[in-house]
């Protein structure tokens, strides 16, 4: 039997089972837990309508200073959560009580760990989402600079993986970049949900104290308060699921980039060469330089989709109000974030070291790749589209039977240069990519600065 702050005695196995990975996972929440507590205590010290303040303004300042010291300890790796603390919340309360005595015992007045953990997770998520967005931008920027450098080097565009139409290396690279940048919209949706303050909902039903919830919303820099206390308690898990859905979808996009890179760097294609430092060898075949890192991007995509599914399964049919299984939503989104952020950083390195073999790219242009262009040239000379289509289709059938045709002489560079409308080979707007990336980075940076400023104001 063990003694904890909340339970006088608890079976040791039950404690281990219920605590789960919190003593490790919650370390990431230490700073945010202290920030939340600083805001709560500040609000308690300003609360109107009481005969006697629960804590005075001077006491609140004392608590904030002690919290700042805990954050410092956590940053130096000197903050530990014991199994009998159960989680970061009670570890912080234990330290405050050791240092401040009765004052430390007052900080949890009018609060539950239910709203406390919900606020910690939201602050942590806000910071993590913005950092992820910056890493998304960094990968997109690498793809753009790879594409801009390669410029109009012709690349066979494929549908069904079969040769289809003339394209360029730049269109391939910036096409992937654009898909990646567009994923920011899902992260912004997750951010908007995370940016709501549940603090003051307590266990999920409010408390008979005149809490000023708008005050902690302002102190913590949230966009607004989660108004209904019961609703606020049920929102736990929902923003985790929304973030996991953004992460899973982004990983799907990244796995497609990884797959193209695996294919195009195969000797049979030979369009790209992966940096040697990112390839792994074989224990038996001395010639091998394998794209393991890219295969693992596919594998990790499966994991993140799994965690997203686990989060939705956790929430489905869960009864209203707090339930302890919500604790696992924290594990799922933290794993999802870590895996996705590492993947973004690894892919940015791979793309930065990627080389193009322009000769292999040009040699891959079989006559069929020009078929549509040939038909369109006939249209320009007055043939109706469907007639032109059939003429070329017949001609190409002959070509595949080995009979040469004049179309075999078409030149990839010349055909690529004919494609100039918006978004095609020579119609790619470099400024558009650069503008979207720099605007997204600026927006993330200014919100990270605002969060940091709130944190510094509260913890000094
Ligand atoms: N570690 C817990 C969690 O993440 C904290 C909240 C505990 N609340 C409770 N009612 N047991 O959910």
XYZ file of C-alpha atoms and ligand atoms in Angstrom:
472
model
C 0.000 0.000 0.000
C 1.252 3.487 -0.885
C 0.332 6.929 0.441
C -0.285 9.772 -2.028
C -1.626 13.352 -1.697
C -5.144 12.265 -2.665
C -5.354 8.640 -1.612
C -4.349 7.589 1.904
C -3.567 4.067 0.766
C -3.575 2.558 -2.669
C -2.532 -0.850 -3.939
C 0.907 -0.503 -5.538
C -0.073 -2.364 -8.737
C -3.223 -0.288 -9.143
C -1.152 2.858 -8.686
C 1.328 1.767 -11.371
C -1.503 0.802 -13.725
C -3.434 4.044 -13.319
C -0.381 6.296 -13.375
C 0.788 4.699 -16.624
C 3.441 6.738 -18.412
C 2.477 10.029 -16.761
C 5.703 10.427 -14.719
C 7.616 10.585 -18.025
C 5.039 12.145 -20.377
C 4.038 14.838 -17.908
C 7.592 16.210 -17.819
C 6.693 17.916 -21.112
C 3.814 19.612 -19.274
C 5.838 20.938 -16.298
C 6.267 24.467 -17.667
C 2.634 24.675 -18.797
C 1.361 23.300 -15.485
C 3.293 26.004 -13.622
C 1.954 28.649 -16.004
C -1.626 27.450 -15.460
C -1.159 27.424 -11.697
C 0.371 30.917 -11.765
C -2.684 32.220 -13.632
C -5.094 30.405 -11.295
C -3.427 31.726 -8.135
C -3.249 35.255 -9.557
C -6.984 35.072 -10.295
C -7.704 33.683 -6.785
C -5.817 36.622 -5.226
C -7.916 39.118 -7.200
C -11.275 37.399 -6.640
C -13.990 39.810 -5.499
C -16.947 39.108 -3.182
C -15.167 37.113 -0.474
C -14.930 38.140 3.211
C -11.304 37.087 3.284
C -9.054 36.490 0.277
C -8.080 32.858 -0.233
C -4.579 34.059 -1.032
C -3.357 37.640 -0.864
C -1.677 39.387 -3.787
C 1.658 39.152 -1.993
C 1.151 35.418 -1.443
C 0.250 34.941 -5.104
C 3.505 36.665 -6.035
C 5.358 34.283 -3.708
C 3.709 31.284 -5.384
C 4.582 32.602 -8.853
C 8.235 32.959 -7.845
C 8.286 29.393 -6.500
C 6.662 28.178 -9.736
C 9.299 30.003 -11.779
C 11.975 28.132 -9.826
C 10.245 24.809 -10.581
C 10.257 25.677 -14.296
C 13.959 26.460 -14.052
C 14.567 23.096 -12.398
C 12.529 21.354 -15.090
C 14.525 23.073 -17.830
C 17.744 21.803 -16.245
C 16.310 18.278 -16.063
C 16.174 18.485 -12.262
C 12.426 18.051 -11.867
C 11.190 14.518 -11.325
C 7.662 13.139 -11.010
C 7.438 10.264 -8.531
C 4.990 7.417 -8.994
C 3.345 8.392 -5.704
C 2.889 11.950 -7.088
C 0.888 10.239 -9.881
C 1.322 13.164 -12.267
C 2.907 16.577 -12.830
C 0.043 18.352 -11.070
C 0.631 16.707 -7.729
C 4.425 16.821 -8.106
C 4.188 20.615 -8.467
C 1.788 20.887 -5.521
C 4.150 18.742 -3.413
C 7.110 20.994 -4.214
C 5.088 24.160 -3.533
C 3.937 22.750 -0.192
C 7.480 21.682 0.755
C 8.640 25.223 0.063
C 5.679 27.361 1.119
C 3.846 25.238 3.698
C 0.131 26.092 4.046
C 0.306 28.522 1.122
C 1.308 25.626 -1.137
C -1.748 23.718 0.059
C -4.037 26.562 -1.062
C -3.129 26.691 -4.767
C -5.572 23.958 -5.760
C -8.573 25.849 -4.314
C -11.476 25.891 -6.775
C -9.641 23.702 -9.269
C -9.586 20.031 -10.195
C -6.860 18.089 -11.937
C -9.448 17.693 -14.677
C -9.380 21.355 -15.722
C -5.716 21.600 -14.754
C -4.520 18.867 -17.109
C -6.844 20.148 -19.832
C -5.278 23.601 -19.643
C -1.727 22.181 -19.562
C -2.365 20.049 -22.633
C -3.832 23.007 -24.536
C -0.897 25.288 -23.769
C 1.558 22.527 -24.683
C -0.337 21.822 -27.887
C -0.427 25.471 -28.929
C 3.333 25.683 -28.656
C 3.865 22.309 -30.366
C 1.465 23.036 -33.221
C 3.238 26.294 -34.003
C 6.651 24.616 -33.930
C 5.325 21.823 -36.151
C 4.009 24.442 -38.583
C 7.489 25.951 -38.775
C 8.960 22.513 -39.516
C 6.306 21.991 -42.201
C 7.447 25.296 -43.731
C 11.115 24.308 -43.492
C 10.492 21.093 -45.444
C 8.385 22.942 -48.031
C 11.168 25.530 -48.395
C 13.743 22.752 -49.031
C 11.495 21.211 -51.681
C 11.019 24.604 -53.330
C 14.705 25.390 -53.419
C 15.436 21.906 -54.815
C 12.749 22.517 -57.454
C 13.786 26.094 -58.284
C 17.428 24.971 -58.696
C 16.452 22.103 -61.002
C 14.187 24.488 -62.915
C 12.834 23.179 -66.215
C 14.789 19.883 -66.274
C 12.226 17.648 -68.012
C 10.714 14.837 -65.981
C 8.227 12.252 -67.219
C 4.881 13.032 -65.628
C 3.090 9.813 -64.684
C -0.480 8.642 -64.154
C -1.133 5.074 -62.954
C 2.686 5.133 -62.606
C 2.789 4.838 -66.440
C 4.529 7.525 -68.548
C 1.915 10.225 -69.214
C 2.966 13.764 -70.189
C 5.993 16.061 -70.116
C 6.633 17.616 -66.749
C 9.632 19.063 -64.914
C 11.589 18.307 -61.772
C 10.481 21.707 -60.520
C 6.808 20.883 -60.992
C 7.297 17.586 -59.110
C 9.123 19.244 -56.198
C 6.909 22.307 -55.818
C 3.796 20.150 -56.286
C 4.800 18.168 -53.202
C 5.719 21.429 -51.453
C 2.286 22.904 -52.162
C 0.478 19.818 -50.811
C 2.593 20.083 -47.669
C 1.943 23.825 -47.229
C -1.803 23.237 -47.670
C -1.709 20.885 -44.670
C -1.220 23.962 -42.478
C -4.988 24.519 -42.712
C -5.576 21.329 -40.682
C -3.047 22.420 -38.071
C -4.754 25.805 -37.852
C -8.073 24.028 -37.227
C -6.451 22.022 -34.410
C -4.858 25.218 -33.094
C -8.212 27.037 -33.014
C -9.651 24.220 -30.860
C -6.610 24.139 -28.581
C -6.768 27.913 -28.119
C -9.803 27.735 -25.757
C -9.518 27.935 -21.982
C -11.091 25.147 -19.867
C -9.645 26.450 -16.563
C -12.252 27.158 -13.909
C -14.518 24.340 -15.061
C -12.953 22.397 -12.164
C -14.140 18.784 -12.107
C -16.569 19.666 -14.916
C -19.365 21.427 -13.029
C -17.806 24.656 -11.674
C -17.417 25.548 -7.969
C -19.296 27.705 -5.420
C -16.632 30.433 -5.561
C -16.735 33.651 -7.627
C -14.021 32.482 -10.070
C -13.112 35.022 -12.751
C -12.623 32.715 -15.707
C -12.192 35.555 -18.196
C -9.191 36.660 -16.163
C -7.275 33.378 -16.537
C -8.214 33.304 -20.233
C -6.521 36.687 -20.603
C -3.530 35.843 -18.408
C -2.860 32.636 -20.326
C -3.397 34.229 -23.755
C -6.289 32.014 -24.894
C -8.607 33.290 -27.635
C -11.658 32.646 -25.442
C -13.050 30.696 -22.488
C -14.723 27.309 -22.972
C -17.963 28.664 -21.560
C -19.938 25.640 -20.317
C -18.077 23.824 -17.519
C -19.533 20.423 -18.429
C -18.767 21.051 -22.115
C -15.249 22.141 -21.148
C -14.661 18.823 -19.396
C -15.961 16.895 -22.407
C -13.709 18.867 -24.763
C -10.741 17.009 -23.269
C -9.630 14.546 -25.913
C -11.396 16.336 -28.757
C -8.542 18.732 -29.500
C -6.073 15.851 -29.136
C -8.081 13.956 -31.777
C -8.187 16.998 -34.041
C -4.426 17.415 -33.788
C -3.895 13.699 -34.449
C -6.058 13.958 -37.520
C -3.887 16.830 -38.828
C -0.779 14.783 -38.012
C -2.089 11.628 -39.674
C -3.078 13.481 -42.818
C 0.273 15.257 -42.990
C 2.072 11.916 -42.545
C 0.055 10.521 -45.458
C 1.223 13.424 -47.608
C 4.821 12.875 -46.467
C 4.619 9.150 -47.165
C 3.711 9.942 -50.771
C 6.768 12.161 -51.089
C 8.851 9.356 -49.552
C 7.413 6.843 -52.023
C 8.191 9.053 -55.051
C 11.724 9.471 -53.750
C 12.132 5.716 -53.308
C 10.896 5.056 -56.855
C 12.758 7.860 -58.608
C 16.049 6.980 -56.937
C 15.814 3.300 -57.960
C 18.502 2.437 -60.555
C 15.692 1.574 -63.001
C 14.541 5.208 -62.892
C 17.736 6.952 -61.805
C 16.177 10.446 -61.842
C 17.384 11.343 -58.341
C 20.282 10.331 -56.164
C 19.751 10.179 -52.415
C 22.548 11.474 -50.202
C 24.708 8.496 -49.203
C 24.663 9.557 -45.542
C 20.922 8.901 -45.458
C 21.089 5.448 -47.021
C 21.785 2.273 -45.092
C 23.803 -0.737 -46.148
C 23.187 -4.473 -46.110
C 25.023 -6.968 -43.896
C 25.496 -9.318 -46.840
C 25.256 -7.318 -50.089
C 28.202 -4.915 -50.278
C 26.722 -2.888 -53.138
C 23.621 -1.761 -51.201
C 22.582 1.792 -50.361
C 18.999 1.375 -49.257
C 16.393 4.096 -48.661
C 15.443 2.706 -45.218
C 14.740 6.174 -43.896
C 12.044 6.710 -46.532
C 10.548 3.273 -45.971
C 10.276 4.163 -42.295
C 8.381 7.339 -43.216
C 5.766 4.966 -44.670
C 5.942 2.783 -41.554
C 5.605 5.705 -39.166
C 2.638 6.988 -41.151
C 0.911 3.727 -40.244
C 1.719 4.357 -36.584
C 0.366 7.912 -36.567
C -2.836 6.770 -38.306
C -3.031 4.112 -35.583
C -2.755 6.706 -32.830
C -5.411 8.850 -34.487
C -7.706 5.832 -34.689
C -6.921 5.010 -31.058
C -7.882 8.560 -30.018
C -11.225 8.426 -31.820
C -11.911 4.943 -30.473
C -11.091 6.198 -26.976
C -13.624 9.013 -27.312
C -16.404 7.167 -29.063
C -19.392 6.547 -26.779
C -17.498 7.898 -23.772
C -19.995 9.112 -21.179
C -20.146 12.843 -20.389
C -17.835 14.242 -17.713
C -14.268 13.265 -16.874
C -13.204 9.638 -17.277
C -9.717 8.386 -16.555
C -9.247 6.842 -20.014
C -8.886 10.450 -21.231
C -5.395 10.287 -19.758
C -4.400 8.081 -22.699
C -5.320 10.802 -25.201
C -2.255 12.631 -23.907
C 0.022 9.684 -24.688
C -1.432 9.379 -28.193
C -1.048 12.997 -29.265
C 2.416 13.272 -27.736
C 3.600 10.186 -29.636
C 1.974 11.502 -32.817
C 3.681 14.862 -32.479
C 7.100 13.431 -31.759
C 6.994 11.011 -34.686
C 5.656 13.562 -37.160
C 8.066 16.298 -36.127
C 11.057 13.941 -36.404
C 9.838 12.845 -39.836
C 9.570 16.456 -41.011
C 13.129 17.199 -39.919
C 14.564 14.018 -41.484
C 12.806 14.622 -44.803
C 14.079 18.208 -44.923
C 17.633 16.838 -44.607
C 17.056 14.207 -47.313
C 15.636 16.781 -49.735
C 18.479 19.211 -48.984
C 20.976 16.538 -50.089
C 19.029 15.250 -53.092
C 20.750 15.347 -56.526
C 19.116 15.257 -59.966
C 20.474 13.204 -62.853
C 19.232 15.345 -65.764
C 20.374 12.826 -68.408
C 18.362 10.000 -66.855
C 15.369 12.309 -66.620
C 15.559 13.164 -70.347
C 16.306 9.577 -71.465
C 13.114 8.387 -69.816
C 10.972 10.293 -72.358
C 9.492 7.495 -74.464
C 7.558 8.670 -77.564
C 4.240 8.032 -75.854
C 4.916 10.851 -73.385
C 4.446 13.302 -76.296
C 1.200 11.784 -77.589
C -1.119 14.377 -76.094
C 1.149 17.213 -77.232
C 1.099 15.797 -80.781
C -2.695 15.615 -80.751
C -2.900 19.207 -79.504
C -0.568 20.329 -82.310
C -3.087 18.812 -84.759
C -5.867 20.744 -83.015
C -3.851 23.942 -83.471
C -3.759 23.131 -87.205
C -7.557 22.849 -87.305
C -8.376 19.171 -86.562
C -11.246 18.660 -84.071
C -9.926 17.260 -80.755
C -11.546 13.810 -80.932
C -10.291 13.217 -84.503
C -6.797 14.294 -83.512
C -6.977 11.967 -80.504
C -7.841 8.940 -82.684
C -5.235 9.746 -85.327
C -2.516 9.870 -82.676
C -3.835 6.804 -80.877
C -3.572 4.783 -84.149
C -0.156 6.194 -84.852
C 1.061 5.255 -81.370
C -0.332 1.754 -81.616
C 1.950 1.348 -84.636
C 4.828 2.845 -82.693
C 4.475 0.342 -79.895
C 4.596 -2.433 -82.469
C 8.104 -1.211 -83.268
C 7.381 0.957 -86.351
C 9.139 4.317 -86.039
C 7.097 7.459 -86.427
C 8.033 11.102 -86.808
C 6.800 11.771 -83.244
C 9.801 9.883 -81.881
C 11.935 12.944 -82.635
C 10.138 15.268 -80.269
C 12.355 16.952 -77.742
C 11.506 16.979 -73.992
C 12.988 20.437 -73.348
C 11.107 21.966 -76.263
C 7.799 20.397 -75.213
C 8.234 21.503 -71.628
C 8.905 25.057 -72.786
C 5.513 25.105 -74.536
C 3.685 24.640 -71.232
C 3.348 28.105 -69.786
C -0.113 28.558 -68.245
C -0.599 28.935 -64.502
C 0.854 26.075 -62.496
C 2.395 24.111 -65.357
C 6.070 23.573 -66.211
C 6.989 27.200 -66.998
C 4.032 28.773 -65.248
C 5.120 28.143 -61.665
C 5.005 31.208 -59.444
C 8.118 31.164 -57.236
C 6.977 34.225 -55.280
C 3.723 32.526 -54.361
C 5.550 29.690 -52.604
C 8.006 32.011 -50.923
C 5.224 34.329 -49.766
C 3.051 31.539 -48.368
C 5.992 30.012 -46.520
C 7.257 33.273 -45.049
C 3.757 34.388 -44.008
C 3.146 31.071 -42.239
C 6.506 31.232 -40.454
C 5.860 34.826 -39.374
C 2.400 33.988 -38.096
C 3.723 31.021 -36.096
C 6.617 33.065 -34.727
C 4.427 35.939 -33.579
C 2.070 33.542 -31.757
C 5.025 31.715 -30.172
C 6.349 35.093 -28.982
C 2.946 35.992 -27.518
C 2.778 32.664 -25.643
C 6.290 33.168 -24.370
C 5.425 36.697 -23.213
C 2.397 35.367 -21.237
C 4.635 32.738 -19.670
C 7.298 35.307 -18.698
C 4.695 37.700 -17.244
C 3.242 34.944 -15.068
C 6.431 33.266 -13.981
C 8.690 35.946 -12.596
N -3.271 12.359 -15.009
C -4.678 12.585 -15.052
C -5.147 12.701 -16.529
O -4.338 12.904 -17.378
C -5.010 13.836 -14.336
C -6.436 13.994 -14.031
C -6.849 13.072 -12.959
N -8.222 13.300 -12.607
C -8.968 12.390 -11.968
N -10.195 12.705 -11.757
N -8.475 11.226 -11.609
O -6.287 12.563 -16.812
